[in-house]
Amino acid sequence: MDAKEISKAVIKRLPRYYRYLGELMEEKVERISSNDLSKKMHVTASQIRQDLNNFGGFGQQGYGYNVKYLYHEIGKILGLDKTYNLIIIGAGNLGQAIANYANFERRGFVAKVGIFDINPVLEGISVRGIEIRMINSLPEFIRENQVEIAILTLPKNKAKEMAKVLIDNGIKAIWNFAHTDLDAPEDVIVENVHLSESLMALSYNLSQYRNEHTEK
Ligand code: NAI
């Protein structure tokens, strides 16, 4: 099935299925029913069946889901069966924290990482074995390593200008942490991440809960 036909809501839930199935594999569970998966994930069994039916089901009546198979199929849908070279632009607090986040490699889709900054004090410092490079070597690094993904963790007022440089040098996807919208052509995928939005959702849910439970 064409992935474009699948609703965004379903795509958003796939990483969670992937994570739970990964845990089941670690526990050596070979198959699981939608009911058991439902209890584990706190999602209704019918939601699970509906979601997974989008991809041809993968389940068998009376058998449930083959955990390993489903894990790999969802991985393929999420593009995790490929490897990508990626770069981090801005080796400050956030850039270094992301570089330190070992789970990317555990997921298996990151082949090579480069970290770039403009601050000469940082040049050559190693973050988990990855050396911080100066920004003037960026175009060459992208070319030589066929880098497709860039992570933007630099100041907001530098992000648009940097996105242009990245796109001009062939970057195909940007994971943007700077709090600004980027101008990118249709063939460049931008995913914005704002931790503060998640915190606002948390604070909203907390105040909703309190309102509902104090009125009575
Ligand atoms: P930081 O000040 O520790 O690091 C920024 C780094 O970018 C510095 O090392 C600086 O030298 C470098 N830099 C500046 N101009 C550059 C350029 N043109 N090219 C390459 N590197 C350049 O800041 P921090 O705390 O790491 O935050 C980075 C960015 O991420 C900020 O824009 C911040 O607002 C944003 N942020 C976003 C979050 C989110 O949830 N989206 C959460 C936390 C921070």
mmCIF file of C-alpha atoms and ligand atoms in Angstrom:
data_model
loop_
_atom_site.group_PDB
_atom_site.id
_atom_site.type_symbol
_atom_site.label_atom_id
_atom_site.label_comp_id
_atom_site.label_asym_id
_atom_site.label_seq_id
_atom_site.Cartn_x
_atom_site.Cartn_y
_atom_site.Cartn_z
ATOM 1 C CA MET A 1 0.000 0.000 0.000
ATOM 2 C CA ASP A 2 1.106 3.532 -0.725
ATOM 3 C CA ALA A 3 2.279 5.040 2.584
ATOM 4 C CA LYS A 4 0.752 8.387 1.555
ATOM 5 C CA GLU A 5 -2.740 6.918 1.903
ATOM 6 C CA ILE A 6 -2.221 6.068 5.558
ATOM 7 C CA SER A 7 -3.498 8.696 7.954
ATOM 8 C CA LYS A 8 -1.018 10.803 9.874
ATOM 9 C CA ALA A 9 -2.610 9.657 13.132
ATOM 10 C CA VAL A 10 -1.694 6.045 12.326
ATOM 11 C CA ILE A 11 1.855 6.946 11.271
ATOM 12 C CA LYS A 12 2.238 8.814 14.561
ATOM 13 C CA ARG A 13 1.335 5.686 16.514
ATOM 14 C CA LEU A 14 3.757 3.407 14.652
ATOM 15 C CA PRO A 15 6.911 4.338 16.612
ATOM 16 C CA ARG A 16 5.070 3.301 19.755
ATOM 17 C CA TYR A 17 4.143 -0.094 18.269
ATOM 18 C CA TYR A 18 7.742 -0.418 17.147
ATOM 19 C CA ARG A 19 9.046 0.307 20.636
ATOM 20 C CA TYR A 20 6.686 -2.172 22.350
ATOM 21 C CA LEU A 21 7.412 -4.875 19.802
ATOM 22 C CA GLY A 22 11.151 -4.269 20.299
ATOM 23 C CA GLU A 23 10.667 -4.799 24.035
ATOM 24 C CA LEU A 24 8.699 -8.007 23.400
ATOM 25 C CA MET A 25 11.516 -9.262 21.210
ATOM 26 C CA GLU A 26 14.001 -8.557 23.990
ATOM 27 C CA GLU A 27 11.740 -10.609 26.289
ATOM 28 C CA LYS A 28 11.864 -13.406 23.676
ATOM 29 C CA VAL A 29 8.104 -13.234 23.067
ATOM 30 C CA GLU A 30 7.429 -14.732 19.635
ATOM 31 C CA ARG A 31 3.767 -13.927 19.135
ATOM 32 C CA ILE A 32 1.139 -11.740 20.720
ATOM 33 C CA SER A 33 -2.612 -11.294 20.326
ATOM 34 C CA SER A 34 -4.116 -7.875 19.754
ATOM 35 C CA ASN A 35 -5.762 -8.247 23.176
ATOM 36 C CA ASP A 36 -2.448 -8.770 24.964
ATOM 37 C CA LEU A 37 -0.784 -6.000 22.989
ATOM 38 C CA SER A 38 -3.751 -3.817 23.890
ATOM 39 C CA LYS A 39 -3.277 -4.435 27.624
ATOM 40 C CA LYS A 40 0.422 -3.706 27.371
ATOM 41 C CA MET A 41 0.048 -0.522 25.339
ATOM 42 C CA HIS A 42 -3.201 0.808 26.843
ATOM 43 C CA VAL A 43 -4.730 1.109 23.376
ATOM 44 C CA THR A 44 -7.949 -0.744 22.502
ATOM 45 C CA ALA A 45 -7.549 -4.067 20.698
ATOM 46 C CA SER A 46 -9.818 -2.821 17.920
ATOM 47 C CA GLN A 47 -7.602 0.252 17.454
ATOM 48 C CA ILE A 48 -4.591 -2.046 17.129
ATOM 49 C CA ARG A 49 -6.358 -4.274 14.600
ATOM 50 C CA GLN A 50 -7.533 -1.234 12.649
ATOM 51 C CA ASP A 51 -4.076 0.361 12.648
ATOM 52 C CA LEU A 52 -2.277 -2.767 11.569
ATOM 53 C CA ASN A 53 -4.903 -3.588 8.928
ATOM 54 C CA ASN A 54 -3.633 -0.516 7.094
ATOM 55 C CA PHE A 55 -0.572 -2.523 6.238
ATOM 56 C CA GLY A 56 -2.259 -5.768 5.308
ATOM 57 C CA GLY A 57 -2.809 -6.867 8.901
ATOM 58 C CA PHE A 58 0.231 -9.061 9.553
ATOM 59 C CA GLY A 59 -1.996 -10.978 11.991
ATOM 60 C CA GLN A 60 -3.532 -14.430 11.713
ATOM 61 C CA GLN A 61 -6.808 -15.544 13.242
ATOM 62 C CA GLY A 62 -6.143 -17.607 16.364
ATOM 63 C CA TYR A 63 -2.400 -17.022 16.200
ATOM 64 C CA GLY A 64 -2.028 -13.308 16.807
ATOM 65 C CA TYR A 65 0.877 -11.326 15.530
ATOM 66 C CA ASN A 66 4.341 -12.632 14.856
ATOM 67 C CA VAL A 67 6.350 -10.147 16.932
ATOM 68 C CA LYS A 68 9.575 -10.281 14.962
ATOM 69 C CA TYR A 69 7.859 -10.042 11.598
ATOM 70 C CA LEU A 70 5.638 -7.158 12.691
ATOM 71 C CA TYR A 71 8.624 -5.355 14.231
ATOM 72 C CA HIS A 72 10.557 -5.579 10.981
ATOM 73 C CA GLU A 73 7.575 -4.632 8.807
ATOM 74 C CA ILE A 74 6.831 -1.539 10.917
ATOM 75 C CA GLY A 75 10.547 -0.737 10.857
ATOM 76 C CA LYS A 76 10.416 -0.860 7.059
ATOM 77 C CA ILE A 77 7.367 1.406 6.951
ATOM 78 C CA LEU A 78 9.187 3.879 9.207
ATOM 79 C CA GLY A 79 12.237 3.687 6.961
ATOM 80 C CA LEU A 80 14.352 2.176 9.747
ATOM 81 C CA ASP A 81 15.626 -0.628 7.554
ATOM 82 C CA LYS A 82 17.830 1.877 5.728
ATOM 83 C CA THR A 83 20.843 3.658 7.121
ATOM 84 C CA TYR A 84 21.364 7.381 6.977
ATOM 85 C CA ASN A 85 24.329 9.593 7.511
ATOM 86 C CA LEU A 86 23.412 12.600 9.561
ATOM 87 C CA ILE A 87 24.928 15.808 10.833
ATOM 88 C CA ILE A 88 24.223 17.988 13.838
ATOM 89 C CA ILE A 89 24.605 21.734 13.331
ATOM 90 C CA GLY A 90 25.323 23.534 16.603
ATOM 91 C CA ALA A 91 27.407 21.659 19.170
ATOM 92 C CA GLY A 92 26.004 23.407 22.251
ATOM 93 C CA ASN A 93 23.960 21.888 25.072
ATOM 94 C CA LEU A 94 21.287 20.358 22.871
ATOM 95 C CA GLY A 95 23.514 19.315 19.961
ATOM 96 C CA GLN A 96 25.877 17.503 22.306
ATOM 97 C CA ALA A 97 22.994 15.920 24.209
ATOM 98 C CA ILE A 98 21.594 14.550 20.940
ATOM 99 C CA ALA A 99 25.030 13.314 19.895
ATOM 100 C CA ASN A 100 25.249 11.529 23.232
ATOM 101 C CA TYR A 101 21.914 9.836 22.767
ATOM 102 C CA ALA A 102 23.032 6.312 21.997
ATOM 103 C CA ASN A 103 19.580 4.994 21.123
ATOM 104 C CA PHE A 104 19.756 6.282 17.551
ATOM 105 C CA GLU A 105 22.352 3.694 16.762
ATOM 106 C CA ARG A 106 20.509 1.019 18.682
ATOM 107 C CA ARG A 107 17.607 1.594 16.328
ATOM 108 C CA GLY A 108 20.081 0.871 13.593
ATOM 109 C CA PHE A 109 19.328 3.584 11.116
ATOM 110 C CA VAL A 110 22.181 5.989 11.688
ATOM 111 C CA ALA A 111 25.387 5.084 9.926
ATOM 112 C CA LYS A 112 27.597 8.081 10.462
ATOM 113 C CA VAL A 113 27.307 11.313 12.428
ATOM 114 C CA GLY A 114 29.140 14.621 12.044
ATOM 115 C CA ILE A 115 28.856 17.584 14.437
ATOM 116 C CA PHE A 116 29.502 21.155 13.322
ATOM 117 C CA ASP A 117 29.838 24.516 15.058
ATOM 118 C CA ILE A 118 31.294 27.979 14.440
ATOM 119 C CA ASN A 119 32.958 28.308 17.822
ATOM 120 C CA PRO A 120 36.700 27.521 17.390
ATOM 121 C CA VAL A 121 36.950 26.617 21.099
ATOM 122 C CA LEU A 122 34.920 23.489 20.333
ATOM 123 C CA GLU A 123 36.989 22.365 17.354
ATOM 124 C CA GLY A 124 38.306 18.818 17.703
ATOM 125 C CA ILE A 125 36.473 18.097 20.989
ATOM 126 C CA SER A 126 35.064 14.618 20.897
ATOM 127 C CA VAL A 127 31.461 13.796 21.820
ATOM 128 C CA ARG A 128 31.021 10.030 22.134
ATOM 129 C CA GLY A 129 33.885 9.587 19.742
ATOM 130 C CA ILE A 130 32.515 12.103 17.239
ATOM 131 C CA GLU A 131 34.802 15.037 16.646
ATOM 132 C CA ILE A 132 33.306 18.553 16.489
ATOM 133 C CA ARG A 133 34.206 20.155 13.150
ATOM 134 C CA MET A 134 34.154 23.736 11.997
ATOM 135 C CA ILE A 135 31.327 24.847 9.772
ATOM 136 C CA ASN A 136 33.612 25.716 6.827
ATOM 137 C CA SER A 137 34.213 22.002 6.257
ATOM 138 C CA LEU A 138 30.466 21.310 6.028
ATOM 139 C CA PRO A 139 29.937 21.213 2.220
ATOM 140 C CA GLU A 140 32.833 18.820 1.734
ATOM 141 C CA PHE A 141 31.645 16.562 4.589
ATOM 142 C CA ILE A 142 28.101 16.400 3.181
ATOM 143 C CA ARG A 143 29.429 15.529 -0.273
ATOM 144 C CA GLU A 144 31.978 12.956 0.819
ATOM 145 C CA ASN A 145 29.653 11.193 3.264
ATOM 146 C CA GLN A 146 26.436 11.490 1.255
ATOM 147 C CA VAL A 147 24.682 13.033 4.227
ATOM 148 C CA GLU A 148 20.895 13.177 3.919
ATOM 149 C CA ILE A 149 19.678 14.319 7.350
ATOM 150 C CA ALA A 150 20.649 17.453 9.297
ATOM 151 C CA ILE A 151 19.696 18.236 12.876
ATOM 152 C CA LEU A 152 19.486 21.948 13.613
ATOM 153 C CA THR A 153 20.457 22.824 17.178
ATOM 154 C CA LEU A 154 21.812 26.309 16.665
ATOM 155 C CA PRO A 155 20.405 29.737 17.636
ATOM 156 C CA LYS A 156 17.020 30.585 16.143
ATOM 157 C CA ASN A 157 18.314 33.612 14.226
ATOM 158 C CA LYS A 158 20.833 31.445 12.367
ATOM 159 C CA ALA A 159 18.504 28.613 11.463
ATOM 160 C CA LYS A 160 16.945 29.876 8.201
ATOM 161 C CA GLU A 161 20.267 30.889 6.714
ATOM 162 C CA MET A 162 21.794 27.520 7.703
ATOM 163 C CA ALA A 163 18.835 25.594 6.281
ATOM 164 C CA LYS A 164 19.486 27.255 2.913
ATOM 165 C CA VAL A 165 23.165 26.283 2.989
ATOM 166 C CA LEU A 166 22.222 22.707 3.895
ATOM 167 C CA ILE A 167 19.609 22.416 1.162
ATOM 168 C CA ASP A 168 21.958 23.964 -1.424
ATOM 169 C CA ASN A 169 24.474 21.281 -0.479
ATOM 170 C CA GLY A 170 22.021 18.435 -0.963
ATOM 171 C CA ILE A 171 20.470 17.784 2.473
ATOM 172 C CA LYS A 172 17.109 16.045 2.042
ATOM 173 C CA ALA A 173 15.643 16.157 5.553
ATOM 174 C CA ILE A 174 15.943 18.548 8.494
ATOM 175 C CA TRP A 175 15.098 17.769 12.110
ATOM 176 C CA ASN A 176 14.599 21.321 13.293
ATOM 177 C CA PHE A 177 14.918 22.175 16.985
ATOM 178 C CA ALA A 178 15.323 25.937 16.470
ATOM 179 C CA HIS A 179 12.100 27.746 17.283
ATOM 180 C CA THR A 180 11.517 29.109 13.808
ATOM 181 C CA ASP A 181 9.819 27.913 10.632
ATOM 182 C CA LEU A 182 12.198 27.081 7.809
ATOM 183 C CA ASP A 183 11.743 27.755 4.104
ATOM 184 C CA ALA A 184 12.246 24.469 2.318
ATOM 185 C CA PRO A 185 11.246 23.158 -1.116
ATOM 186 C CA GLU A 186 8.754 20.303 -1.388
ATOM 187 C CA ASP A 187 11.411 17.646 -1.815
ATOM 188 C CA VAL A 188 13.084 18.524 1.495
ATOM 189 C CA ILE A 189 11.337 17.082 4.542
ATOM 190 C CA VAL A 190 11.293 19.235 7.666
ATOM 191 C CA GLU A 191 10.225 17.889 11.045
ATOM 192 C CA ASN A 192 9.987 20.515 13.782
ATOM 193 C CA VAL A 193 10.505 19.481 17.387
ATOM 194 C CA HIS A 194 9.384 21.723 20.210
ATOM 195 C CA LEU A 195 9.725 20.233 23.675
ATOM 196 C CA SER A 196 7.876 23.239 25.068
ATOM 197 C CA GLU A 197 4.734 22.257 23.101
ATOM 198 C CA SER A 198 4.766 18.893 24.784
ATOM 199 C CA LEU A 199 5.181 20.611 28.158
ATOM 200 C CA MET A 200 2.243 22.900 27.362
ATOM 201 C CA ALA A 201 0.114 19.846 26.513
ATOM 202 C CA LEU A 202 1.128 18.366 29.859
ATOM 203 C CA SER A 203 0.211 21.537 31.732
ATOM 204 C CA TYR A 204 -3.123 21.727 29.868
ATOM 205 C CA ASN A 205 -3.972 18.126 30.755
ATOM 206 C CA LEU A 206 -2.990 18.699 34.373
ATOM 207 C CA SER A 207 -5.181 21.771 34.707
ATOM 208 C CA GLN A 208 -8.092 20.011 32.917
ATOM 209 C CA TYR A 209 -7.801 17.091 35.325
ATOM 210 C CA ARG A 210 -7.738 19.422 38.324
ATOM 211 C CA ASN A 211 -10.756 21.389 37.058
ATOM 212 C CA GLU A 212 -12.753 18.222 36.548
ATOM 213 C CA HIS A 213 -11.861 16.799 39.945
ATOM 214 C CA THR A 214 -12.278 19.887 42.098
ATOM 215 C CA GLU A 215 -15.655 21.059 40.730
ATOM 216 C CA LYS A 216 -17.516 18.031 42.091
HETATM 217 P P1 NAI B 1 23.780 26.592 22.952
HETATM 218 O O1 NAI B 1 24.006 28.059 22.978
HETATM 219 O O2 NAI B 1 24.301 25.740 24.039
HETATM 220 O O3 NAI B 1 24.358 25.996 21.568
HETATM 221 C C1 NAI B 1 24.214 26.593 20.311
HETATM 222 C C2 NAI B 1 25.479 26.276 19.527
HETATM 223 O O4 NAI B 1 25.284 26.712 18.171
HETATM 224 C C3 NAI B 1 26.733 26.994 20.061
HETATM 225 O O5 NAI B 1 27.765 26.049 20.288
HETATM 226 C C4 NAI B 1 27.084 27.975 18.949
HETATM 227 O O6 NAI B 1 28.469 28.213 18.842
HETATM 228 C C5 NAI B 1 26.528 27.253 17.723
HETATM 229 N N1 NAI B 1 26.295 28.118 16.565
HETATM 230 C C6 NAI B 1 25.888 29.406 16.547
HETATM 231 N N2 NAI B 1 25.782 29.832 15.266
HETATM 232 C C7 NAI B 1 26.115 28.782 14.484
HETATM 233 C C8 NAI B 1 26.225 28.585 13.081
HETATM 234 N N3 NAI B 1 25.910 29.560 12.221
HETATM 235 N N4 NAI B 1 26.617 27.392 12.619
HETATM 236 C C9 NAI B 1 26.941 26.394 13.481
HETATM 237 N N5 NAI B 1 26.855 26.507 14.807
HETATM 238 C C10 NAI B 1 26.457 27.682 15.308
HETATM 239 O O7 NAI B 1 22.202 26.415 22.795
HETATM 240 P P2 NAI B 1 21.328 25.126 23.111
HETATM 241 O O8 NAI B 1 20.815 25.212 24.470
HETATM 242 O O9 NAI B 1 22.053 23.906 22.688
HETATM 243 O O10 NAI B 1 20.097 25.362 22.123
HETATM 244 C C11 NAI B 1 20.282 25.297 20.715
HETATM 245 C C12 NAI B 1 19.014 25.679 19.978
HETATM 246 O O11 NAI B 1 17.986 24.748 20.267
HETATM 247 C C13 NAI B 1 18.441 27.040 20.361
HETATM 248 O O12 NAI B 1 17.903 27.631 19.208
HETATM 249 C C14 NAI B 1 17.356 26.700 21.356
HETATM 250 O O13 NAI B 1 16.345 27.671 21.405
HETATM 251 C C15 NAI B 1 16.839 25.410 20.760
HETATM 252 N N6 NAI B 1 16.185 24.515 21.696
HETATM 253 C C16 NAI B 1 15.078 23.915 21.245
HETATM 254 C C17 NAI B 1 14.408 23.005 22.002
HETATM 255 C C18 NAI B 1 13.219 22.375 21.418
HETATM 256 O O14 NAI B 1 12.507 21.657 22.095
HETATM 257 N N7 NAI B 1 12.950 22.596 20.164
HETATM 258 C C19 NAI B 1 14.855 22.650 23.350
HETATM 259 C C20 NAI B 1 16.082 23.307 23.733
HETATM 260 C C21 NAI B 1 16.709 24.210 22.924
#
